[in-house]
Amino acid sequence: MIRKLLLGVIVTLLSFITKQTLGQTSSADTSEQRIAMVHIADAYNTAIGQQSRLYNGPEYELYNPNIKGNAYFQDVNKFSPGTVTYDGLFFKDVPMMYDLNKDVVVVLLYNKFSMYTLLNERLEHFDLFSHHFVNIIADSLQTNAGINAGFYDELYHGNVVVLAKYSKSLQTTSVSNTINTYFSSSKSFFLKKGNNYYSISGQAALLDILKDKKKELQQYIKANKIKYRRAPEEAMVAIAGRYDELSR
């Protein structure tokens, strides 16, 4: 399918070049335009040839529009530019959405209507809306690792790593014999210290894991008026950064 679409694009482009060339009255202008268009075509085909490696996953189907809410990261249900590292190659300005219900990245083909799901095992990491997501694969986890395989927002990366997991699930309710389906959101946090992952339920749990610097961190939290409950992401990043400073 990809090759057919590429062939169609190339044929259309060549047809455009031909029409433009025939419509010219100056041979010099014709030659210059032909050269310019050939360069454009070469650059376009080279870029598409590289990015075509992105489009080798299964086709993606949208959810029933009657479902309340949506499945996507930050509730953005339209394609937005992001970057991905896929099959060891880096791609930028990729139209994409992150489906939190299925935990997959959806990309839009250059024809502007075909949607594909990237294969998780080939997707190393991606960036979307200034968030950096890393793929924690099952093979890298030990038994009882304290974390599941999937994509995690890497909030902080130092000697310790702070991760956030965003999820959405389909829920149903029955009101007056009417069944309503909607997406429910959840969020959880993790800390990686050494080779171990720890689930973080609150500030106390975080400080227990960083207990070798607990007293200093408590002083830092108090002095900087850090409010974990109000902004857990910012609090965890600040505390982890301070911990790294103290551990040098």
mmCIF file of C-alpha atoms in Angstrom:
data_model
loop_
_atom_site.group_PDB
_atom_site.id
_atom_site.type_symbol
_atom_site.label_atom_id
_atom_site.label_comp_id
_atom_site.label_asym_id
_atom_site.label_seq_id
_atom_site.Cartn_x
_atom_site.Cartn_y
_atom_site.Cartn_z
ATOM 1 C CA MET A 1 0.000 0.000 0.000
ATOM 2 C CA ILE A 2 2.798 2.423 0.913
ATOM 3 C CA ARG A 3 4.568 1.837 -2.395
ATOM 4 C CA LYS A 4 1.384 2.461 -4.353
ATOM 5 C CA LEU A 5 0.801 5.719 -2.518
ATOM 6 C CA LEU A 6 4.383 6.792 -3.118
ATOM 7 C CA LEU A 7 4.049 5.972 -6.810
ATOM 8 C CA GLY A 8 0.871 8.046 -6.983
ATOM 9 C CA VAL A 9 2.613 11.020 -5.372
ATOM 10 C CA ILE A 10 5.555 10.738 -7.765
ATOM 11 C CA VAL A 11 3.290 10.501 -10.814
ATOM 12 C CA THR A 12 1.300 13.550 -9.673
ATOM 13 C CA LEU A 13 4.472 15.527 -9.083
ATOM 14 C CA LEU A 14 5.905 14.603 -12.470
ATOM 15 C CA SER A 15 2.620 15.556 -14.137
ATOM 16 C CA PHE A 16 2.784 18.946 -12.435
ATOM 17 C CA ILE A 17 6.355 19.451 -13.628
ATOM 18 C CA THR A 18 5.374 18.592 -17.196
ATOM 19 C CA LYS A 19 2.407 20.985 -17.239
ATOM 20 C CA GLN A 20 4.491 23.789 -15.814
ATOM 21 C CA THR A 21 7.237 23.160 -18.334
ATOM 22 C CA LEU A 22 4.853 23.163 -21.333
ATOM 23 C CA GLY A 23 3.284 26.402 -20.142
ATOM 24 C CA GLN A 24 6.584 28.296 -20.183
ATOM 25 C CA THR A 25 7.521 30.591 -23.064
ATOM 26 C CA SER A 26 11.159 31.094 -22.159
ATOM 27 C CA SER A 27 13.562 28.196 -22.572
ATOM 28 C CA ALA A 28 15.780 29.645 -19.829
ATOM 29 C CA ASP A 29 12.847 29.834 -17.404
ATOM 30 C CA THR A 30 11.796 26.343 -18.399
ATOM 31 C CA SER A 31 15.245 24.937 -17.708
ATOM 32 C CA GLU A 32 15.531 26.670 -14.356
ATOM 33 C CA GLN A 33 12.085 25.542 -13.273
ATOM 34 C CA ARG A 34 12.732 21.981 -14.378
ATOM 35 C CA ILE A 35 15.957 21.863 -12.365
ATOM 36 C CA ALA A 36 14.240 23.370 -9.319
ATOM 37 C CA MET A 37 11.338 20.943 -9.505
ATOM 38 C CA VAL A 38 13.655 17.972 -9.913
ATOM 39 C CA HIS A 39 15.538 19.016 -6.788
ATOM 40 C CA ILE A 40 12.254 19.354 -4.913
ATOM 41 C CA ALA A 41 11.120 15.938 -6.118
ATOM 42 C CA ASP A 42 14.431 14.331 -5.137
ATOM 43 C CA ALA A 43 14.329 15.874 -1.676
ATOM 44 C CA TYR A 44 10.694 14.894 -1.182
ATOM 45 C CA ASN A 45 11.214 11.308 -2.293
ATOM 46 C CA THR A 46 14.323 10.956 -0.169
ATOM 47 C CA ALA A 47 12.482 12.198 2.904
ATOM 48 C CA ILE A 48 9.465 10.007 2.276
ATOM 49 C CA GLY A 49 11.705 7.037 1.602
ATOM 50 C CA GLN A 50 13.216 7.399 5.056
ATOM 51 C CA GLN A 51 9.973 8.096 6.842
ATOM 52 C CA SER A 52 8.212 5.219 5.114
ATOM 53 C CA ARG A 53 9.849 3.004 7.728
ATOM 54 C CA LEU A 54 7.469 4.592 10.211
ATOM 55 C CA TYR A 55 4.440 3.274 8.392
ATOM 56 C CA ASN A 56 4.847 -0.460 8.832
ATOM 57 C CA GLY A 57 2.442 -0.962 11.727
ATOM 58 C CA PRO A 58 -1.242 -1.868 11.755
ATOM 59 C CA GLU A 59 -3.876 0.605 10.633
ATOM 60 C CA TYR A 60 -5.517 2.563 13.427
ATOM 61 C CA GLU A 61 -9.253 2.875 13.913
ATOM 62 C CA LEU A 62 -10.803 5.822 15.721
ATOM 63 C CA TYR A 63 -13.109 5.297 18.679
ATOM 64 C CA ASN A 64 -16.874 5.553 18.542
ATOM 65 C CA PRO A 65 -17.677 9.298 18.571
ATOM 66 C CA ASN A 66 -20.452 8.664 21.086
ATOM 67 C CA ILE A 67 -17.906 7.916 23.795
ATOM 68 C CA LYS A 68 -17.520 10.906 26.098
ATOM 69 C CA GLY A 69 -14.060 12.392 26.256
ATOM 70 C CA ASN A 70 -11.150 10.947 24.316
ATOM 71 C CA ALA A 71 -8.279 8.511 24.722
ATOM 72 C CA TYR A 72 -5.404 10.865 23.990
ATOM 73 C CA PHE A 73 -2.604 12.524 25.905
ATOM 74 C CA GLN A 74 -3.584 15.955 27.236
ATOM 75 C CA ASP A 75 -7.033 15.370 25.687
ATOM 76 C CA VAL A 76 -5.743 16.491 22.282
ATOM 77 C CA ASN A 77 -7.649 14.428 19.722
ATOM 78 C CA LYS A 78 -5.908 15.815 16.662
ATOM 79 C CA PHE A 79 -2.533 15.121 15.101
ATOM 80 C CA SER A 80 0.278 17.324 16.391
ATOM 81 C CA PRO A 81 3.964 17.429 15.407
ATOM 82 C CA GLY A 82 6.336 15.352 17.482
ATOM 83 C CA THR A 83 9.580 13.428 17.216
ATOM 84 C CA VAL A 84 10.173 9.695 17.415
ATOM 85 C CA THR A 85 13.131 7.350 17.485
ATOM 86 C CA TYR A 86 11.942 4.279 15.631
ATOM 87 C CA ASP A 87 13.991 1.310 14.427
ATOM 88 C CA GLY A 88 17.055 3.234 15.538
ATOM 89 C CA LEU A 89 16.224 6.208 13.294
ATOM 90 C CA PHE A 90 15.226 9.699 14.402
ATOM 91 C CA PHE A 91 12.218 11.379 12.765
ATOM 92 C CA LYS A 92 11.036 14.919 13.420
ATOM 93 C CA ASP A 93 7.816 16.797 12.682
ATOM 94 C CA VAL A 94 5.798 13.586 12.668
ATOM 95 C CA PRO A 95 2.008 14.143 12.893
ATOM 96 C CA MET A 96 1.058 12.000 15.874
ATOM 97 C CA MET A 97 -1.272 11.298 18.792
ATOM 98 C CA TYR A 98 -0.599 9.257 21.932
ATOM 99 C CA ASP A 99 -3.473 6.894 22.750
ATOM 100 C CA LEU A 100 -3.385 6.415 26.529
ATOM 101 C CA ASN A 101 -6.046 3.705 26.517
ATOM 102 C CA LYS A 102 -4.108 1.397 24.197
ATOM 103 C CA ASP A 103 -0.688 2.828 25.123
ATOM 104 C CA VAL A 104 0.267 3.270 21.481
ATOM 105 C CA VAL A 105 1.504 6.103 19.283
ATOM 106 C CA VAL A 106 -0.609 6.861 16.219
ATOM 107 C CA VAL A 107 0.955 8.563 13.194
ATOM 108 C CA LEU A 108 -0.649 10.171 10.184
ATOM 109 C CA LEU A 109 0.536 9.154 6.757
ATOM 110 C CA TYR A 110 1.629 11.882 4.354
ATOM 111 C CA ASN A 111 -1.594 11.407 2.369
ATOM 112 C CA LYS A 112 -3.298 13.110 5.369
ATOM 113 C CA PHE A 113 -5.927 10.442 6.006
ATOM 114 C CA SER A 114 -4.261 7.057 6.650
ATOM 115 C CA MET A 115 -3.575 6.416 10.330
ATOM 116 C CA TYR A 116 -1.085 3.838 11.591
ATOM 117 C CA THR A 117 -0.057 2.520 14.978
ATOM 118 C CA LEU A 118 3.682 2.362 15.558
ATOM 119 C CA LEU A 119 4.941 -0.971 16.837
ATOM 120 C CA ASN A 120 5.832 -0.526 20.503
ATOM 121 C CA GLU A 121 8.792 -2.880 20.367
ATOM 122 C CA ARG A 122 10.443 -0.663 17.725
ATOM 123 C CA LEU A 123 9.630 2.693 19.317
ATOM 124 C CA GLU A 124 12.456 3.668 21.655
ATOM 125 C CA HIS A 125 11.197 7.075 22.728
ATOM 126 C CA PHE A 126 9.178 10.026 21.493
ATOM 127 C CA ASP A 127 8.516 13.675 22.293
ATOM 128 C CA LEU A 128 5.105 15.326 22.236
ATOM 129 C CA PHE A 129 3.981 18.673 23.721
ATOM 130 C CA SER A 130 7.418 19.155 25.356
ATOM 131 C CA HIS A 131 7.140 15.799 27.150
ATOM 132 C CA HIS A 132 9.755 13.090 26.654
ATOM 133 C CA PHE A 133 8.389 9.537 26.725
ATOM 134 C CA VAL A 134 10.630 6.506 27.101
ATOM 135 C CA ASN A 135 9.719 2.920 26.366
ATOM 136 C CA ILE A 136 10.301 0.530 29.238
ATOM 137 C CA ILE A 137 10.225 -2.894 27.641
ATOM 138 C CA ALA A 138 9.348 -6.126 29.393
ATOM 139 C CA ASP A 139 12.704 -7.773 28.594
ATOM 140 C CA SER A 140 14.553 -5.110 30.571
ATOM 141 C CA LEU A 141 12.524 -5.632 33.730
ATOM 142 C CA GLN A 142 13.331 -7.990 36.529
ATOM 143 C CA THR A 143 10.730 -10.107 38.275
ATOM 144 C CA ASN A 144 8.680 -7.954 40.658
ATOM 145 C CA ALA A 145 10.303 -4.844 39.199
ATOM 146 C CA GLY A 146 7.597 -2.597 40.601
ATOM 147 C CA ILE A 147 6.689 -1.194 37.206
ATOM 148 C CA ASN A 148 4.962 -2.475 34.067
ATOM 149 C CA ALA A 149 6.228 -2.274 30.529
ATOM 150 C CA GLY A 150 4.998 0.704 28.520
ATOM 151 C CA PHE A 151 5.612 4.376 27.771
ATOM 152 C CA TYR A 152 6.510 6.718 30.619
ATOM 153 C CA ASP A 153 6.944 10.461 30.749
ATOM 154 C CA GLU A 154 10.529 11.036 31.873
ATOM 155 C CA LEU A 155 10.192 14.020 34.169
ATOM 156 C CA TYR A 156 13.757 13.953 35.449
ATOM 157 C CA HIS A 157 16.848 12.012 34.448
ATOM 158 C CA GLY A 158 19.919 12.051 36.667
ATOM 159 C CA ASN A 159 21.420 9.520 39.058
ATOM 160 C CA VAL A 160 17.778 8.890 39.902
ATOM 161 C CA VAL A 161 14.961 8.997 37.328
ATOM 162 C CA VAL A 162 11.432 10.318 37.880
ATOM 163 C CA LEU A 163 8.720 8.819 35.680
ATOM 164 C CA ALA A 164 5.016 9.471 35.248
ATOM 165 C CA LYS A 165 2.544 7.006 33.777
ATOM 166 C CA TYR A 166 -0.635 8.390 32.227
ATOM 167 C CA SER A 167 -3.532 6.075 31.476
ATOM 168 C CA LYS A 168 -7.106 6.220 30.281
ATOM 169 C CA SER A 169 -9.663 3.433 30.449
ATOM 170 C CA LEU A 170 -13.162 2.934 29.112
ATOM 171 C CA GLN A 171 -15.865 3.029 31.777
ATOM 172 C CA THR A 172 -19.624 2.627 31.592
ATOM 173 C CA THR A 173 -22.499 3.903 33.702
ATOM 174 C CA SER A 174 -26.199 3.218 33.503
ATOM 175 C CA VAL A 175 -28.624 6.097 34.028
ATOM 176 C CA SER A 176 -32.366 5.713 33.382
ATOM 177 C CA ASN A 177 -31.774 2.561 31.354
ATOM 178 C CA THR A 178 -29.235 4.418 29.225
ATOM 179 C CA ILE A 179 -25.669 3.143 29.115
ATOM 180 C CA ASN A 180 -23.046 5.868 28.911
ATOM 181 C CA THR A 181 -19.440 5.128 27.973
ATOM 182 C CA TYR A 182 -16.624 7.495 28.836
ATOM 183 C CA PHE A 183 -12.866 7.677 29.285
ATOM 184 C CA SER A 184 -11.503 7.809 32.815
ATOM 185 C CA SER A 185 -8.009 9.197 33.444
ATOM 186 C CA SER A 186 -5.382 8.082 35.943
ATOM 187 C CA LYS A 187 -1.801 9.026 36.715
ATOM 188 C CA SER A 188 0.937 7.351 38.726
ATOM 189 C CA PHE A 189 4.558 8.121 39.543
ATOM 190 C CA PHE A 190 7.725 6.055 39.795
ATOM 191 C CA LEU A 191 11.298 6.547 40.836
ATOM 192 C CA LYS A 192 14.213 4.596 39.415
ATOM 193 C CA LYS A 193 17.160 4.302 41.747
ATOM 194 C CA GLY A 194 19.969 2.053 40.618
ATOM 195 C CA ASN A 195 18.342 -0.827 38.747
ATOM 196 C CA ASN A 196 15.149 -0.763 40.790
ATOM 197 C CA TYR A 197 11.817 0.965 40.180
ATOM 198 C CA TYR A 198 9.629 2.178 43.031
ATOM 199 C CA SER A 199 5.999 3.250 42.941
ATOM 200 C CA ILE A 200 5.587 6.657 44.583
ATOM 201 C CA SER A 201 2.298 7.230 46.382
ATOM 202 C CA GLY A 202 3.291 10.501 48.016
ATOM 203 C CA GLN A 203 6.083 12.619 49.450
ATOM 204 C CA ALA A 204 6.632 10.311 52.425
ATOM 205 C CA ALA A 205 7.130 7.306 50.130
ATOM 206 C CA LEU A 206 9.611 9.282 48.018
ATOM 207 C CA LEU A 207 11.643 10.343 51.050
ATOM 208 C CA ASP A 208 11.686 6.782 52.381
ATOM 209 C CA ILE A 209 13.366 5.639 49.140
ATOM 210 C CA LEU A 210 15.851 8.525 49.369
ATOM 211 C CA LYS A 211 16.354 7.906 53.084
ATOM 212 C CA ASP A 212 20.135 8.323 52.987
ATOM 213 C CA LYS A 213 19.490 12.069 52.438
ATOM 214 C CA LYS A 214 16.090 12.278 54.080
ATOM 215 C CA LYS A 215 16.938 14.910 56.700
ATOM 216 C CA GLU A 216 18.596 17.236 54.177
ATOM 217 C CA LEU A 217 15.687 16.810 51.764
ATOM 218 C CA GLN A 218 13.135 17.634 54.456
ATOM 219 C CA GLN A 219 15.023 20.848 55.183
ATOM 220 C CA TYR A 220 15.114 21.643 51.463
ATOM 221 C CA ILE A 221 11.373 21.041 51.082
ATOM 222 C CA LYS A 222 10.575 23.295 54.035
ATOM 223 C CA ALA A 223 12.954 26.063 52.978
ATOM 224 C CA ASN A 224 11.582 26.122 49.417
ATOM 225 C CA LYS A 225 7.933 25.673 50.446
ATOM 226 C CA ILE A 226 7.478 22.688 48.159
ATOM 227 C CA LYS A 227 3.887 21.411 48.162
ATOM 228 C CA TYR A 228 3.800 17.839 46.909
ATOM 229 C CA ARG A 229 0.017 17.468 46.934
ATOM 230 C CA ARG A 230 -0.497 20.663 44.970
ATOM 231 C CA ALA A 231 2.023 19.854 42.221
ATOM 232 C CA PRO A 232 3.495 16.338 42.540
ATOM 233 C CA GLU A 233 5.400 16.436 39.229
ATOM 234 C CA GLU A 234 7.242 19.656 40.090
ATOM 235 C CA ALA A 235 7.865 18.494 43.654
ATOM 236 C CA MET A 236 9.349 15.160 42.585
ATOM 237 C CA VAL A 237 11.621 16.816 40.014
ATOM 238 C CA ALA A 238 12.868 19.360 42.575
ATOM 239 C CA ILE A 239 13.463 16.740 45.270
ATOM 240 C CA ALA A 240 15.207 14.349 42.860
ATOM 241 C CA GLY A 241 17.439 17.144 41.597
ATOM 242 C CA ARG A 242 18.357 18.137 45.131
ATOM 243 C CA TYR A 243 19.074 14.518 46.004
ATOM 244 C CA ASP A 244 21.511 14.272 43.109
ATOM 245 C CA GLU A 245 23.250 17.453 44.261
ATOM 246 C CA LEU A 246 23.601 16.067 47.786
ATOM 247 C CA SER A 247 24.910 12.742 46.492
ATOM 248 C CA ARG A 248 27.834 14.186 44.544
#
